[in-house]
Coordinates of C-alpha atoms and ligand atoms in Angstrom, one line a residue:
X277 CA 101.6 91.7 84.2
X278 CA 105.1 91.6 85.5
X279 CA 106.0 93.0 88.9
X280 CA 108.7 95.6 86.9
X281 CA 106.0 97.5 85.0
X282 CA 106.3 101.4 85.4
X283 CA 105.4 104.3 83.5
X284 CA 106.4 107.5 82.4
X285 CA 104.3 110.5 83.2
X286 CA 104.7 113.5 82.0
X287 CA 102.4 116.9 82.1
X288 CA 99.8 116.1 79.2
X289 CA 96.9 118.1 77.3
X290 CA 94.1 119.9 79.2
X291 CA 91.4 116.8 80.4
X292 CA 88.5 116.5 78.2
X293 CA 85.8 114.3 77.9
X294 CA 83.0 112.2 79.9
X295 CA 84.4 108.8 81.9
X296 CA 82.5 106.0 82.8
X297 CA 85.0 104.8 85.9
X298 CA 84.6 101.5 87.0
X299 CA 82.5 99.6 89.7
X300 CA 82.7 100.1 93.3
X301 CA 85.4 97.4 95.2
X302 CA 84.1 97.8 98.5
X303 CA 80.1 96.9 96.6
X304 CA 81.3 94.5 94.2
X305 CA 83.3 92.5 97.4
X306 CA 80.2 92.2 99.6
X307 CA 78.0 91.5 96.5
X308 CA 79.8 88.4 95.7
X309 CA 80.0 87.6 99.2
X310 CA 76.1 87.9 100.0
X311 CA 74.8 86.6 97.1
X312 CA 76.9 83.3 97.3
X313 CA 75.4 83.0 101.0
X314 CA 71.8 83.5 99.4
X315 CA 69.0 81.4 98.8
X316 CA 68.6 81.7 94.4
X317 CA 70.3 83.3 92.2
X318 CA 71.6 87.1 92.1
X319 CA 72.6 89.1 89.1
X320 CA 75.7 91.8 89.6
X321 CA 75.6 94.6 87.4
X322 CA 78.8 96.8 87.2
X323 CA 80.9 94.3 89.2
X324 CA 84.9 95.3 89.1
X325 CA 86.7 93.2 87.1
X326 CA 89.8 94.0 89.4
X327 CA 92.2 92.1 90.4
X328 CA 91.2 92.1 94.1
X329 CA 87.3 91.5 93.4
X330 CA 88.0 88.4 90.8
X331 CA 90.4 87.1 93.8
X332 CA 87.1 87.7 96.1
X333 CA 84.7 85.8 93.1
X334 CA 87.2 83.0 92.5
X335 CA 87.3 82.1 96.4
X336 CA 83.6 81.4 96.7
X337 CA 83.9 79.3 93.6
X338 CA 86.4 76.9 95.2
X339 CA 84.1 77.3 98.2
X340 CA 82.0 75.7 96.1
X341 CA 79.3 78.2 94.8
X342 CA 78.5 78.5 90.7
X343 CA 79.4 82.2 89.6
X344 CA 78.7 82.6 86.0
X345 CA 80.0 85.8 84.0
X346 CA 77.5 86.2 80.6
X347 CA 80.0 89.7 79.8
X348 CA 82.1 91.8 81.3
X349 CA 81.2 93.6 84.6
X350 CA 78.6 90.6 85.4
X351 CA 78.2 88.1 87.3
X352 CA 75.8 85.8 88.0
X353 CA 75.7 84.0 91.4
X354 CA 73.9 80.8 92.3
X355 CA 73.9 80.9 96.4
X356 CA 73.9 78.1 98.3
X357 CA 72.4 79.4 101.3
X358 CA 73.8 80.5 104.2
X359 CA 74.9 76.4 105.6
X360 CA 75.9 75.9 101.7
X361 CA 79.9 76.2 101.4
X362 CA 82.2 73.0 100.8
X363 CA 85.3 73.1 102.5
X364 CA 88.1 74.3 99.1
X365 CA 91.0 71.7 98.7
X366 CA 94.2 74.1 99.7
X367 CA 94.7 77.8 100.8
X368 CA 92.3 80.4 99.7
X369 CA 94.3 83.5 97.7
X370 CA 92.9 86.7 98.7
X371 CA 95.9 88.3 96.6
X372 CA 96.0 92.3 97.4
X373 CA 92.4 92.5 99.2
X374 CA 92.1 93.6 103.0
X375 CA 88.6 93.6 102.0
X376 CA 88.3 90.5 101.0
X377 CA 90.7 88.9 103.7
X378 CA 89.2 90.1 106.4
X379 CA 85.5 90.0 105.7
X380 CA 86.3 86.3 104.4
X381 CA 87.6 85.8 108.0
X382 CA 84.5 86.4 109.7
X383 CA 82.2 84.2 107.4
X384 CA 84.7 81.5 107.6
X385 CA 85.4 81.7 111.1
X386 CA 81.6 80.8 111.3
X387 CA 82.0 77.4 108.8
X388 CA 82.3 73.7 109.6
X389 CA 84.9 73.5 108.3
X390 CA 88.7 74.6 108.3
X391 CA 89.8 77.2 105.6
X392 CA 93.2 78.7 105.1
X393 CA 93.8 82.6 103.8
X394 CA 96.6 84.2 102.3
X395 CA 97.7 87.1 100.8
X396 CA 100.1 89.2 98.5
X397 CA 103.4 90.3 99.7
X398 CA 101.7 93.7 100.8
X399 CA 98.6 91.9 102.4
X400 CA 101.2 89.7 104.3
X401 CA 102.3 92.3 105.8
X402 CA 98.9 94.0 107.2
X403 CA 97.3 93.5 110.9
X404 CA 94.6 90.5 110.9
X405 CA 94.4 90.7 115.0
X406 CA 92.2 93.5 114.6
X407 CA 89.4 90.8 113.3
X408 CA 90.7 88.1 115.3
X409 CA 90.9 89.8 118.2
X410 CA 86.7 90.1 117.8
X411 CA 86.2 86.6 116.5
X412 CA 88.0 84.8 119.3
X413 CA 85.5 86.7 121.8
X414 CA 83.1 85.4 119.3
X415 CA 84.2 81.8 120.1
X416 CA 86.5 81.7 116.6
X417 CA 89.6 79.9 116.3
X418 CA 91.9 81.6 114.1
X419 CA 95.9 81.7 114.0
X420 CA 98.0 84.6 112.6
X421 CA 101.4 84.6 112.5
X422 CA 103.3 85.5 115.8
X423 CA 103.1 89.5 114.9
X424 CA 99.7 89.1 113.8
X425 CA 99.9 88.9 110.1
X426 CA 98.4 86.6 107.2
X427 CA 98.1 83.6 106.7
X428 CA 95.0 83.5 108.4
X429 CA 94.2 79.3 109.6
X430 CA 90.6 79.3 110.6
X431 CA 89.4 75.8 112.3
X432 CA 85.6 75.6 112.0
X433 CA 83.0 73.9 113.5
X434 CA 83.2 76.5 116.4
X435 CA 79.5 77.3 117.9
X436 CA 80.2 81.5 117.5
X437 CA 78.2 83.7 120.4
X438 CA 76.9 87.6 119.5
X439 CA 79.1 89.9 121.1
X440 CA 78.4 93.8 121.8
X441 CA 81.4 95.5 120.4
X442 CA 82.9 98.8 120.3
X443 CA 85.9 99.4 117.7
X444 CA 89.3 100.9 118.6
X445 CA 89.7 102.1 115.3
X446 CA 87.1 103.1 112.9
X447 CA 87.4 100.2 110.3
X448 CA 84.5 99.1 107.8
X449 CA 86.5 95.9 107.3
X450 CA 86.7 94.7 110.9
X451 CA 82.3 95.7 111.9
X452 CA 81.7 93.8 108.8
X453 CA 83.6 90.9 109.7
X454 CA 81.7 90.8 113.1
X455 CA 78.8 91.4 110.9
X456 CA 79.3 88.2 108.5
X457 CA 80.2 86.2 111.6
X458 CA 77.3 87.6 113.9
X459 CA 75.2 86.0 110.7
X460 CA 75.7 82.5 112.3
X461 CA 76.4 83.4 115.9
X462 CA 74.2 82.4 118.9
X463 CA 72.3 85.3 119.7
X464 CA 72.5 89.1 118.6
X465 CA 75.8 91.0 117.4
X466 CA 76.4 94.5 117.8
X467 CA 79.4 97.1 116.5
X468 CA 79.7 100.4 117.7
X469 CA 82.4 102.5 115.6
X470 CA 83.9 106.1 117.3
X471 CA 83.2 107.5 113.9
X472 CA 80.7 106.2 111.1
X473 CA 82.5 103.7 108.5
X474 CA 80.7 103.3 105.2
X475 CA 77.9 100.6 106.0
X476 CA 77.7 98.8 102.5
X477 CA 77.4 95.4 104.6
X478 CA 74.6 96.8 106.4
X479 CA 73.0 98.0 103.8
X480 CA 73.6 94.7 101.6
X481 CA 72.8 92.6 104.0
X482 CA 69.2 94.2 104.2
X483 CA 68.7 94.6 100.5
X484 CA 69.2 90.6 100.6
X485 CA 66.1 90.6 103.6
X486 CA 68.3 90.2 106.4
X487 CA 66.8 91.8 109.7
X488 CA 69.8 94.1 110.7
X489 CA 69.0 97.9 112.2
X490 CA 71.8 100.4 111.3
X491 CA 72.0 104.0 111.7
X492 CA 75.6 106.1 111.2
X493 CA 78.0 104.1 114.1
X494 CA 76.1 101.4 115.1
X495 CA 74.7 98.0 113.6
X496 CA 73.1 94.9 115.1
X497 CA 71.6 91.7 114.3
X498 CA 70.5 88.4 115.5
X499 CA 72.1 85.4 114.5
X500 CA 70.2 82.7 112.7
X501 CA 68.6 85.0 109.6
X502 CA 68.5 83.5 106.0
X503 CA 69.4 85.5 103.0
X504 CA 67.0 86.5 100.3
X505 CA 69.1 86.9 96.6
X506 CA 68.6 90.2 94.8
X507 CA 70.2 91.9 92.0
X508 CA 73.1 94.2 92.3
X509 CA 73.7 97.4 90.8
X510 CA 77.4 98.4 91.5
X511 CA 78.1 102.3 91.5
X512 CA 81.1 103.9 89.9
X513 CA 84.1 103.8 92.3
X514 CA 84.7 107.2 94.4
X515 CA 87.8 106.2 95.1
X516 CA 88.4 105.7 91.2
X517 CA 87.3 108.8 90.7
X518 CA 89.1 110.7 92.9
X519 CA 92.5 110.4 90.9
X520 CA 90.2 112.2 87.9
X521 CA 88.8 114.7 90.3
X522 CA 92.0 115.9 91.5
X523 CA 93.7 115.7 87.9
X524 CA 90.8 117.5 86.4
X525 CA 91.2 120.3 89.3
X526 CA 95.1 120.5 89.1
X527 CA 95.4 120.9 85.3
X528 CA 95.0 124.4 83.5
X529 CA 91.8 124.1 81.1
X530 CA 90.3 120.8 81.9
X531 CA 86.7 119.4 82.3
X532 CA 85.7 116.0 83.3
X533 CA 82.3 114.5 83.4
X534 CA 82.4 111.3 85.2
X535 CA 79.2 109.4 85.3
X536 CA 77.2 107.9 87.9
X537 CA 80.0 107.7 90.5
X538 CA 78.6 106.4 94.3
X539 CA 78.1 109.6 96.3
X540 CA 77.7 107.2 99.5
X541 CA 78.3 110.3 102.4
X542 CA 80.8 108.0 104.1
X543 CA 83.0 107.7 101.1
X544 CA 83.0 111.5 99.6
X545 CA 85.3 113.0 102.3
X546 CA 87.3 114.0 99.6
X547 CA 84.5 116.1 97.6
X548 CA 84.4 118.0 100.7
X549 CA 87.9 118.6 101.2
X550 CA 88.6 119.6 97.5
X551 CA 85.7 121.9 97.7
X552 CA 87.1 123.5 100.6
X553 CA 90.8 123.7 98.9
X554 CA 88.5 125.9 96.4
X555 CA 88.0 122.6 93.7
X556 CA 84.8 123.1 91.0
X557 CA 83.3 120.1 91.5
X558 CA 79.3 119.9 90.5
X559 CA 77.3 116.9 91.1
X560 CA 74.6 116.6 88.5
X561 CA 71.9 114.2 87.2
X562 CA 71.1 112.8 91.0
X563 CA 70.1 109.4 90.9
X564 CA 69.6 106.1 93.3
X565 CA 71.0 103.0 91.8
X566 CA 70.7 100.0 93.8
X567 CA 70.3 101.6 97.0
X568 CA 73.2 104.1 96.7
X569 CA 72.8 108.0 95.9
X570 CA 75.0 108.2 92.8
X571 CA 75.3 111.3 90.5
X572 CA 77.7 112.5 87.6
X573 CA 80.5 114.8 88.7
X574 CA 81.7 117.6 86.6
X575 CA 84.8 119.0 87.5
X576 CA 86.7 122.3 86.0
X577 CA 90.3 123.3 86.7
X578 CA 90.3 125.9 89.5
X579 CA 92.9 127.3 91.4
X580 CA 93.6 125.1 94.6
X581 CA 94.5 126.7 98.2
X582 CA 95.9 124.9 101.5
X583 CA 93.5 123.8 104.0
X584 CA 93.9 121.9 107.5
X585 CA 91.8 118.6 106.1
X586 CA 89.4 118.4 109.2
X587 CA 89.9 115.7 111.3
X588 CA 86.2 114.8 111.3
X589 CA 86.3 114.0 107.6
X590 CA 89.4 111.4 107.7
X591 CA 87.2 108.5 107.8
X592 CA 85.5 109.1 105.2
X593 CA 88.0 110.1 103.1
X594 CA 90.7 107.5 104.1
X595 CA 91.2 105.5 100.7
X596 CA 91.7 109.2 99.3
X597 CA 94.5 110.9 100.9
X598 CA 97.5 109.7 98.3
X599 CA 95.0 111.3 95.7
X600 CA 94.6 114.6 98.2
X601 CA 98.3 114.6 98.6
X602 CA 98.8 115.1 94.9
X603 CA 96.0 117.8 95.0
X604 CA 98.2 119.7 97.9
X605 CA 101.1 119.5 96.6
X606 CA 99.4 121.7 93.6
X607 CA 97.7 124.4 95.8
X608 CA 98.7 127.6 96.9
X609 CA 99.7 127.2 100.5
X610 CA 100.6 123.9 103.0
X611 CA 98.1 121.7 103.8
X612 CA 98.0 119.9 107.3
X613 CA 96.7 116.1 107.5
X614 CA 96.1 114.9 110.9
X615 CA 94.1 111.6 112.7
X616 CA 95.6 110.2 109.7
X617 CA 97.9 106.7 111.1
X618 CA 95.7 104.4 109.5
X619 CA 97.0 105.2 106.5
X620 CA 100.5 103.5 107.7
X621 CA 99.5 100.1 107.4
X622 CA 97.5 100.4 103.9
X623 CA 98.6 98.9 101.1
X624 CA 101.7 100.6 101.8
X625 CA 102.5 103.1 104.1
X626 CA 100.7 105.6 102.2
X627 CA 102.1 108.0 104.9
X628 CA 105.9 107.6 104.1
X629 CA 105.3 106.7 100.7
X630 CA 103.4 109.8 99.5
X631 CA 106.1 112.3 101.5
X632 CA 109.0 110.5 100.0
X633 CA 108.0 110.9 96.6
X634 CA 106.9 114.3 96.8
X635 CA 110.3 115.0 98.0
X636 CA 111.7 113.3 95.3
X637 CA 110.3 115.3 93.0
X638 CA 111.3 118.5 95.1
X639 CA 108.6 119.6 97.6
X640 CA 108.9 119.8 101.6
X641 CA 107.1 117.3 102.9
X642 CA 107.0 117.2 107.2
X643 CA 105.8 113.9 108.5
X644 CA 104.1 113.0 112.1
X645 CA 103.2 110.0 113.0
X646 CA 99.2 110.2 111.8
X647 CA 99.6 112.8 109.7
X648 CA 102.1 114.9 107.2
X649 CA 102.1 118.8 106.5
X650 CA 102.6 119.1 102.5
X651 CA 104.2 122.4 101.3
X652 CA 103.3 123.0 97.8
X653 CA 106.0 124.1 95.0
X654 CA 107.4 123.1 90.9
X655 CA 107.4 119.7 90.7
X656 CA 110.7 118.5 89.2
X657 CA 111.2 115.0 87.5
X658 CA 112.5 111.9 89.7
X659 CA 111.4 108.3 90.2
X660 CA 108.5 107.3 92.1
X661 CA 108.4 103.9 94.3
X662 CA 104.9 103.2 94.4
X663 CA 105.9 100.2 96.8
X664 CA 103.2 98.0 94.9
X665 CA 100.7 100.4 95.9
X666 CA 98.3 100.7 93.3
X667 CA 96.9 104.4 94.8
X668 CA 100.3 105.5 95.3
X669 CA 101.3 105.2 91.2
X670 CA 97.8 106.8 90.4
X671 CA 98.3 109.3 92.6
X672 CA 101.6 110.4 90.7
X673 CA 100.8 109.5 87.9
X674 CA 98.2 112.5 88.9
X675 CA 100.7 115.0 90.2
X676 CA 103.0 114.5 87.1
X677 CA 100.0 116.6 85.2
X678 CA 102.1 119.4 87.0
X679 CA 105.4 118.2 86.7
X680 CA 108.0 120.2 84.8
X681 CA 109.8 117.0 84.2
X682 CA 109.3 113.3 83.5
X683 CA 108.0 111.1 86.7
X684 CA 108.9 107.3 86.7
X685 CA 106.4 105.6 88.4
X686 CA 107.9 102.0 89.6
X687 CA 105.8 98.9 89.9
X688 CA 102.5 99.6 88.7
X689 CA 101.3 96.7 87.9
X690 CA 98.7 96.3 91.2
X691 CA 96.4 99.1 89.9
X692 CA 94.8 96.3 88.4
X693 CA 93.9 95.4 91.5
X694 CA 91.0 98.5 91.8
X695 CA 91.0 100.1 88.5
X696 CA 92.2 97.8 85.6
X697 CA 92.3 100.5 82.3
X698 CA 92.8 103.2 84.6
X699 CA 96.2 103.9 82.1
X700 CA 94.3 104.0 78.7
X701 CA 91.3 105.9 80.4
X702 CA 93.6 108.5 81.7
X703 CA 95.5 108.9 78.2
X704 CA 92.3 109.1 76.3
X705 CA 91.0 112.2 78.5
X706 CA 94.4 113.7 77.7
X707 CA 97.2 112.7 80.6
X708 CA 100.9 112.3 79.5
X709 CA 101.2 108.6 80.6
X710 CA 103.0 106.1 79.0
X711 CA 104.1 102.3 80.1
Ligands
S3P291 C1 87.1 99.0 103.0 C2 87.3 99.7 104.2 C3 88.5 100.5 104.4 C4 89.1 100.9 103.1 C5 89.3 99.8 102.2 C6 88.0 99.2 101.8 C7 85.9 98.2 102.9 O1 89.4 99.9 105.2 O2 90.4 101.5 103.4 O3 89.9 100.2 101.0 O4 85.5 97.8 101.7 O5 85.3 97.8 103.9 P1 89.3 99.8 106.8 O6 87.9 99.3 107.1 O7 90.4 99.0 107.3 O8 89.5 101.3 107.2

């Protein structure tokens, strides 16, 4: 896929039909991730063949571990056991995956030998010292570059010590780092977050027999454990989802079932927020699939109001805000996002990048530093720069449900990154999308 790809969105038909989004990116990371460190083989079910995920899956193969995919959506991992991986012979390509950079720097950190990471332009760009900062108290060796940024050069062979930790910032990515890295540390490793991230690693990490306690904020373990391999069952993304969610909500006559979708309560900030902008949104058929609460989600058009997005539910909604955005910008009234500057050093600055193209296609849009106040109105035509940000161009291509106009979405091509067939899904359930 070339860097140039855009589309043209336009205001479609009323959105019909039942989805089936695809697997979780935070579960389908880790799962690769664990099972390669296991002892036998694991079978993934529902893996994302993303862009991001197959970057994670093709890293551990060059690490040396046998990953074999029978279909689509499957993979089947022969671990090595936690002392297993073989240095690879050059850097390791982490492409567009925070996820998988950072999580990959606390396992490697923890190896005998030296291992080099490295991103895409917009991963180049993000903060690493907020995992290196942890590891080196660990007893890690890691460089950045001088402002703190990727490549990551990790020199093994360090002996790592447990460290009690408390997190500046709420970030999944950096306690599971520590996590990975307490795995082989001397001793016992503890993260305390100031608000509850989702705990996938945790709860991985015990499904594969590890000996870790966990309860919302806090996670420890002792260093030393072996891991157990055990089969995977990947839920539907949430973040995915949301894009249908709000589209669904935002579009005169629609009704969506998407099925299965991972209700984990430290991803589905956004369910609440909708429902308190006034969204019909019904979870039915509750199940547990692999661990997780999942359940179908029906969603109707309903009229949307304004709300002040509490601050308490920002964590657990942060991968959601460009899709809320597009949702505000369709409601009756402003809506105020604050506790929000994580969001600047996303993928993009999803921040600046979702206010300046809601002004471009007309609206007032009043940005603070960790937050933005959106004021809803017609939404004109005009040309989107997504910045490479693959929830950026779903999130207009969302809004332009509402658009009087046509919407150019520029450089689209990293939603394969999280949600490859996201365009074809969204045409088939009626959007006005074309590429
Ligand atoms: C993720 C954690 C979040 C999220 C990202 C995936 C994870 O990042 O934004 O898309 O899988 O752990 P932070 O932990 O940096 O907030």
């Amino acid at each position: 896929m070339s860097q140039s790809q855009h589309w043209i969105a336009t205001a479609g038909q009323p959105l019909r039909g039942t989805l089936e989004i695809p697997g979780d990116k935070s579960v389908s990371h880790r799962s690769v991730m664990l099972a390669a460190l296991a002892d036998g083989v694991s079978t993934i079910d529902g893996f994302l063949e993303g862009e991001d995920t197959r970057a994670t899956a093709a890293i551990f193969a060059r690490l040396g571990v046998r990953i074999e995919t029978p279909s689509p959506s499957r993979r089947i991992v022969h671990g090595v056991g936690v002392d297993g991986l073989k240095a690879a012979d050059g850097p390791l390509d982490c492409g567009n995956a925070g996820t998988g950079m950072r999580l990959l720097a606390g396992l490697l950190a923890a190896q005998p030998f030296d291992s080099v990471l490295v991103g895409d332009e917009s991963l180049s760009k993000r903060p690493m010292r907020r995992v290196t900062g942890p590891l080196a108290q660990m007893g890690a060796k890691i460089e950045t570059q001088e402002d703190g940024t990727p490549p990551l050069r990790i020199h093994g062979g360090q002996r790592l010590a447990g460290i009690d930790y408390t997190l500046p910032v709420a970030s999944a990515q950096v306690k599971s780092a520590i996590l990975l890295a307490g795995l082989y540390a001397h001793g016992e490793t503890s993260v305390a977050e100031p608000h509850p991230t989702r705990d996938y690693t945790e709860r991985m990490l015990s499904a594969f027999g590890v000996d870790i306690e966990f309860s919302p904020g806090h996670a420890r373990l002792r260093g030393g454990q072996r891991l157990r391999a055990t089969d995977i069952a990947v839920p539907a993304d949430f973040s995915s989802s949301a894009f249908f969610l709000v589209a669904a909500s935002i579009v005169p006559g629609s009704e969506l079932r998407l099925r299965a979708v991972g209700l984990n309560p430290r991803r589905t900030g956004l369910l609440h927020a909708l429902r308190l902008m006034g969204a019909d949104i019904v979870e039915e058929n509750p199940a547990i699939h692999g661990g997780e609460p999942v359940a179908d989600l029906v969603v109707r058009h309903a009229p949307l109001h304004g709300i002040e997005v509490p601050e308490a539910l920002v964590p657990d909604m942060i991968d959601e805000f460009p899709a809320l955005f597009a949702a505000a910008a369709c409601a009756e009234g402003p809506t105020v996002v604050r506790g929000a500057a994580e969001l600047r050093v996303k993928e993009s600055d999803r921040l600046a990048a979702m206010a300046t193209g809601l002004r471009t296609l007309g609206l007032r849009v009043d940005e603070t530093p960790d937050g933005a106040t959106i004021h809803p109105g017609e939404l004109a035509a005009g040309t989107i720069e997504s910045h490479g940000d693959h929830r950026i161009a779903m999130a207009f291509a969302v809004a332009a449900q509402r658009s009087t106009g046509e919407v150019r979405v520029e450089d689209v091509a990293n939603v394969a990154t999280s949600f490859p067939g996201f365009d074809s899904l969204a045409r088939g359930c009626g959007f006005g999308l074309a590429s």
